[in-house]
Short mmCIF file of C-alpha atoms in Angstrom, two decimals:
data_model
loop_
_atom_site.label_atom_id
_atom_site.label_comp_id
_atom_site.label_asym_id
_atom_site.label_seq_id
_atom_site.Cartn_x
_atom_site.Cartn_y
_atom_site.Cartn_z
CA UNK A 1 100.21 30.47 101.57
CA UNK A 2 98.55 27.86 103.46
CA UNK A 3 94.26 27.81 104.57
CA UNK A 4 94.94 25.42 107.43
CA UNK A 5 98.22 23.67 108.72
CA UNK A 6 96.80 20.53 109.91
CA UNK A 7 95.97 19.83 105.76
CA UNK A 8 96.18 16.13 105.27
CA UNK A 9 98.27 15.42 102.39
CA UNK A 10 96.98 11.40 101.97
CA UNK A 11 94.72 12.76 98.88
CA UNK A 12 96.80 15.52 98.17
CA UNK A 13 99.89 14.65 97.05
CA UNK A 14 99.94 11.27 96.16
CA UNK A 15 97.30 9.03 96.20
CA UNK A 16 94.97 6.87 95.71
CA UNK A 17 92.27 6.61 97.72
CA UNK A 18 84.88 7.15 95.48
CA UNK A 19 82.86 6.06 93.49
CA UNK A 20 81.14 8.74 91.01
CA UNK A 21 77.68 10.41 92.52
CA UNK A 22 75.07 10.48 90.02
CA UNK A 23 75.24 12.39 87.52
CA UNK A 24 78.31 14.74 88.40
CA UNK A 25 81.90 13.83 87.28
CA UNK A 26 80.81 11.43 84.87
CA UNK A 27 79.23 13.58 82.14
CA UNK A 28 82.42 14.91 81.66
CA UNK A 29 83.67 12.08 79.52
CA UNK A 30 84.23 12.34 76.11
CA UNK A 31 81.96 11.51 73.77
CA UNK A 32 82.69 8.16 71.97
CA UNK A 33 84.83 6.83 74.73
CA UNK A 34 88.25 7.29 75.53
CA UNK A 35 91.20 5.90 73.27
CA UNK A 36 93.79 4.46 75.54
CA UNK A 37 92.83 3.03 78.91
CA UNK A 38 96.13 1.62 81.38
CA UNK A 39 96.32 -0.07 84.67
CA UNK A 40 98.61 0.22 87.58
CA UNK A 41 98.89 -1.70 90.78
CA UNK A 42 100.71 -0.33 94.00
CA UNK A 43 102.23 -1.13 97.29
CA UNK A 44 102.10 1.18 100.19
CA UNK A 45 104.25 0.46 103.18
CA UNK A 46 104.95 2.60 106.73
CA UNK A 47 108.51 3.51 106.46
CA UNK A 48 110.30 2.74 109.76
CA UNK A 49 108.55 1.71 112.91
CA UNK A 50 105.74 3.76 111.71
CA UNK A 51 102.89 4.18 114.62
CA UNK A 52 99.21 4.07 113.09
CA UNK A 53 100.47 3.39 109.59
CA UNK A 54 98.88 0.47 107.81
CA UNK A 55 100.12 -1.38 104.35
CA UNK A 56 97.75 -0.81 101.65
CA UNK A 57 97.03 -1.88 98.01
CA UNK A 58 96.00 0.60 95.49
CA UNK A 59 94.85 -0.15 91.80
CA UNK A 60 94.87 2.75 89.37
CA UNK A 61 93.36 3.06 86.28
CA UNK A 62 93.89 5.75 83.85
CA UNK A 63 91.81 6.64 80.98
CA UNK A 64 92.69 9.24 78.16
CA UNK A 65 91.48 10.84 75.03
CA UNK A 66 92.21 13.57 73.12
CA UNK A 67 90.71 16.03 75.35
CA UNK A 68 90.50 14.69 78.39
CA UNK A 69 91.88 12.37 81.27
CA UNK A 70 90.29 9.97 83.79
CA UNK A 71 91.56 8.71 86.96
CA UNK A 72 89.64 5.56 89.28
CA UNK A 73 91.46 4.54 91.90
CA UNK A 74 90.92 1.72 94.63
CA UNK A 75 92.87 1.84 97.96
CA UNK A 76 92.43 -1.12 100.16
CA UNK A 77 93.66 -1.44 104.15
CA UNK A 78 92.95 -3.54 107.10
CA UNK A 79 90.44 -0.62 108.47
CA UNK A 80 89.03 0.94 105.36
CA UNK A 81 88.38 0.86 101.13
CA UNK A 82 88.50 4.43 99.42
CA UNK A 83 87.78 4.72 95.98
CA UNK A 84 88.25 7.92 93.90
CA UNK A 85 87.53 8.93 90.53
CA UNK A 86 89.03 12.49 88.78
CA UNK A 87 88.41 14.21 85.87
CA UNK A 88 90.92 16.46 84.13
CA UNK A 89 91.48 17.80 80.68
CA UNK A 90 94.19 16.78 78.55
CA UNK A 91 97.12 18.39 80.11
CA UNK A 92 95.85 16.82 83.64
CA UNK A 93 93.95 20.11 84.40
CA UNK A 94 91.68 19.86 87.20
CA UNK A 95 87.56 19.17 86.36
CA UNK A 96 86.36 17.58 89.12
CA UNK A 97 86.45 14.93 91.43
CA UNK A 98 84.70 12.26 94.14
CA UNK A 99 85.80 10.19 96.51
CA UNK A 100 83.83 7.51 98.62
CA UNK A 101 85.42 5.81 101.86
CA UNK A 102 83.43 2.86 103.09
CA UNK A 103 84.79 1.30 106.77
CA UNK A 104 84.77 -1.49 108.46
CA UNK A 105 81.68 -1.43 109.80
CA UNK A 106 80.08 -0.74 106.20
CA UNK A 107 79.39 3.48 106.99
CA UNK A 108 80.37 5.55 104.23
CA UNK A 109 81.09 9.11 103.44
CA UNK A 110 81.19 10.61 99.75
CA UNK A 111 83.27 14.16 98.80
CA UNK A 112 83.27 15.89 95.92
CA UNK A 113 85.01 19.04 94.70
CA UNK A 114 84.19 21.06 91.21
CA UNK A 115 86.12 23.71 89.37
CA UNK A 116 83.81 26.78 88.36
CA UNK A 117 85.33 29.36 86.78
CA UNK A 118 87.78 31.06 89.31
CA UNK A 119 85.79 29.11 92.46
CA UNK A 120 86.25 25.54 93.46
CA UNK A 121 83.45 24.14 95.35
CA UNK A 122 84.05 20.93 98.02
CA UNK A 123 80.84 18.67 99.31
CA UNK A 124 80.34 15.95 102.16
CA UNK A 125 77.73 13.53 101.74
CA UNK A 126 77.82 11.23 105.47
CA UNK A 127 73.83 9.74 105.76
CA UNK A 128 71.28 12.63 105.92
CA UNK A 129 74.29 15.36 106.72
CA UNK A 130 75.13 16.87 103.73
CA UNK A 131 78.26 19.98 103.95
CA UNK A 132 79.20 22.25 101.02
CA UNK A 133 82.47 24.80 101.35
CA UNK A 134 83.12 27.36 98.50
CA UNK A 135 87.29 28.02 97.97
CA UNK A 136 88.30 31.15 96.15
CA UNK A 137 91.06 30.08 93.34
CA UNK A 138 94.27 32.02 92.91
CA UNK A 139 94.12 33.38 89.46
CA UNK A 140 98.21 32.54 89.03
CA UNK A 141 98.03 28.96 90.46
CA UNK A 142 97.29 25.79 88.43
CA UNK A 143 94.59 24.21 90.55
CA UNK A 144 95.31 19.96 91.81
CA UNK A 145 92.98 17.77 93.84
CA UNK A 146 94.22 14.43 94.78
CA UNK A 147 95.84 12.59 92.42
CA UNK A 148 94.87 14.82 89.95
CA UNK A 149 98.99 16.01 90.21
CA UNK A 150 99.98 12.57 89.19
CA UNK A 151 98.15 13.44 86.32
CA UNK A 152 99.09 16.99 85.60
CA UNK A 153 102.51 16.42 86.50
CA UNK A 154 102.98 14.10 82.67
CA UNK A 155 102.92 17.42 81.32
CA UNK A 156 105.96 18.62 83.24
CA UNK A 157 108.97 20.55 81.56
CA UNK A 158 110.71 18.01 82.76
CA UNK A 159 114.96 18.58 81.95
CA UNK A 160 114.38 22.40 81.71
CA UNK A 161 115.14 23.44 85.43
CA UNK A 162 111.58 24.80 85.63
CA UNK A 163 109.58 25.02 89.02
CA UNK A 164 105.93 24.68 88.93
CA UNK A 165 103.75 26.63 91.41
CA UNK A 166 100.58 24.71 92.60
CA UNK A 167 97.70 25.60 94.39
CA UNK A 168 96.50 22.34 95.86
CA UNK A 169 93.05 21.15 97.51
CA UNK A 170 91.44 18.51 99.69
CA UNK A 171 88.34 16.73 99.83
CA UNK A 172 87.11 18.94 102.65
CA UNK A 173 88.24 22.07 101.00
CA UNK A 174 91.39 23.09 102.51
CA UNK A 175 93.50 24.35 100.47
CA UNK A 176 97.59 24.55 100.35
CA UNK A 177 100.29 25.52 97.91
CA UNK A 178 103.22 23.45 96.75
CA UNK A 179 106.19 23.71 94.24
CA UNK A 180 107.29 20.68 92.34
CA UNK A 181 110.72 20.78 90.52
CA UNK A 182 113.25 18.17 89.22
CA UNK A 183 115.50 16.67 90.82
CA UNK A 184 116.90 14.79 88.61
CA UNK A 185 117.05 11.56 86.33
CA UNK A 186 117.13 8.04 88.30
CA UNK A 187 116.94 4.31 87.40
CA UNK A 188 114.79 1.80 89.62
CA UNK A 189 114.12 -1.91 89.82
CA UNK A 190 110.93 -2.81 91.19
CA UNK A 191 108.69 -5.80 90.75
CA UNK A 192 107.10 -3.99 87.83
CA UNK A 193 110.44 -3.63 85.89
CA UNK A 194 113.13 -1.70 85.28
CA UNK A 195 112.16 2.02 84.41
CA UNK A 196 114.22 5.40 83.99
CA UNK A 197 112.57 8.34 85.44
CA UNK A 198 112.58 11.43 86.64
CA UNK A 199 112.94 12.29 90.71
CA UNK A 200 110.52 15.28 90.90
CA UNK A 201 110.59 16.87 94.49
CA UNK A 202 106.81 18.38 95.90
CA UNK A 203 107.70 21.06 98.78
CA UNK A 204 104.62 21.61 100.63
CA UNK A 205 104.38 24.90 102.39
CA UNK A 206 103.38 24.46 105.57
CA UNK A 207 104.35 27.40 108.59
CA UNK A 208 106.80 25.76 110.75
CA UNK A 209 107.22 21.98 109.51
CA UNK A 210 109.05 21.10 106.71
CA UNK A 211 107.17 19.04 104.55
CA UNK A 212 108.50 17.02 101.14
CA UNK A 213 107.95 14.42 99.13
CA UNK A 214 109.66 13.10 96.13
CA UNK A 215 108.03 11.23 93.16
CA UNK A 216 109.73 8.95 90.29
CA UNK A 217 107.61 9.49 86.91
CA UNK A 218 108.94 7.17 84.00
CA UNK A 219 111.00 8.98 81.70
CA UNK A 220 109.03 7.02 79.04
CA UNK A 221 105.81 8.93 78.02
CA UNK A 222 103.21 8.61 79.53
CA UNK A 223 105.46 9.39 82.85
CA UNK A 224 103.45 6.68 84.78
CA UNK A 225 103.72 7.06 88.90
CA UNK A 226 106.88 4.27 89.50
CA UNK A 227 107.11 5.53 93.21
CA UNK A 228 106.68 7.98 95.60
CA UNK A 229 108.17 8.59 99.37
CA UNK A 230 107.17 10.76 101.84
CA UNK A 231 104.52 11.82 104.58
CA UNK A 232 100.40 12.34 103.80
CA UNK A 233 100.19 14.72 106.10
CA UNK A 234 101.74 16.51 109.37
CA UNK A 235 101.63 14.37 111.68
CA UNK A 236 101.31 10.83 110.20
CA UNK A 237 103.98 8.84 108.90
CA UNK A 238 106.26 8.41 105.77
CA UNK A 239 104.80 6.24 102.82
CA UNK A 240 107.00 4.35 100.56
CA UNK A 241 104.64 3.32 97.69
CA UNK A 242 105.92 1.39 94.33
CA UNK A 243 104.56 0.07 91.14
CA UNK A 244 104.14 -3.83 91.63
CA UNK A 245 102.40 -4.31 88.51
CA UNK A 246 100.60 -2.86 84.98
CA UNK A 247 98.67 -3.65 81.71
#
């Protein structure tokens, strides 16, 4: 089931790319900090003669505690700077999330979306116009925003043959479902290293176009993001993104 066909996938599926409004997201974090805090530096490249692609650079970091997960992410390109921040629980579970994209010419827009109860609820902060959309959550569906998959995706069966169902939304509130499954067990050499991970495939169903893209999580627990491939949306091109460095 899909809200709206045209749903961009670039926050979706993958990535990376808002600051935290007051007083929203961030009194979710655990009391007495978090206990393990990693960073992770990307690549993005158009694949092909890509038209209206443009190479980015994304840093990640990823905080965790016992009962919950934080993601900040920065996502630098020649036209733009999007930063995003999620909160999740401890099996990546959805909280809530904001993301803030500033352009060239210094104007910025701010999104949020919350989880309440069986509602999700998406806002758009641009100057004095402010937007708020309410999206009515399937009660079989495990809910992702953005890169909030990366993040519930460590807690994949992985090696079971098991297909997870998810219902995923956007920044503006549309709303898609997707199906991630295994695909099996690859090694890569990037930049980064040398890692062993699972190929996880993320079918996105769309009416009409077929839409897929395939992540590498290290087999190695946490199951850190190595790379992903595929489209961020519809109409725009393929992304091949890769781990180029962490700490």
């Amino acid at each position: 089931m899909i809200r709206n066909p045209a749903l961009p996938l670039l926050g979706l599926l993958l990535c990376f790319g808002s600051v935290n409004p007051p007083g929203s997201a961030w009194a979710l974090a655990p009391e007495g900090g978090y206990a393990a805090r990693h960073i992770y530096r990307y690549h993005s490249v158009p694949v092909g003669n890509a038209v209206g692609g443009e190479e980015e650079e994304i840093e990640v970091v990823i905080l965790s505690a016992a009962t919950a997960m934080e993601y900040r992410s920065a996502i630098t390109s020649a036209l733009s700077k999007k930063e995003v921040t999620i909160f999740t629980d401890e099996k990546g579970r959805f909280l809530s999330a904001a993301r803030t994209i500033v352009d060239t010419r210094g104007r910025a827009v701010t999104e949020t979306v919350r989880k309440d109860g069986d509602k999700a609820y998406a806002e758009r902060i641009e100057g004095a116009e402010r937007s708020k959309k309410e999206i009515r959550l399937p009660a079989d569906r495990v809910l992702g925003v953005d890169a909030s998959l990366v993040l519930l995706l460590r807690s994949f069966p992985f090696d079971t043959g098991s297909r997870w169902n998810i219902f995923m939304v956007d920044f503006a509130g549309r709303s898609v479902e997707v199906t991630a499954r295994q695909e099996g067990v690859e090694r890569l050499r990037l930049a980064a290293g040398t890692f062993e991970c699972y190929r996880i495939e993320v079918l996105v169903h769309v009416p009409v176009l077929s839409l897929r893209i395939i992540l590498w999580l290290s087999k190695e627990s946490p199951h850190l993001l190595v790379k992903s491939l595929g489209r961020r949306g519809p109409f725009t091109p393929s992304y091949d993104t890769y781990l180029t460095a962490m700490e």
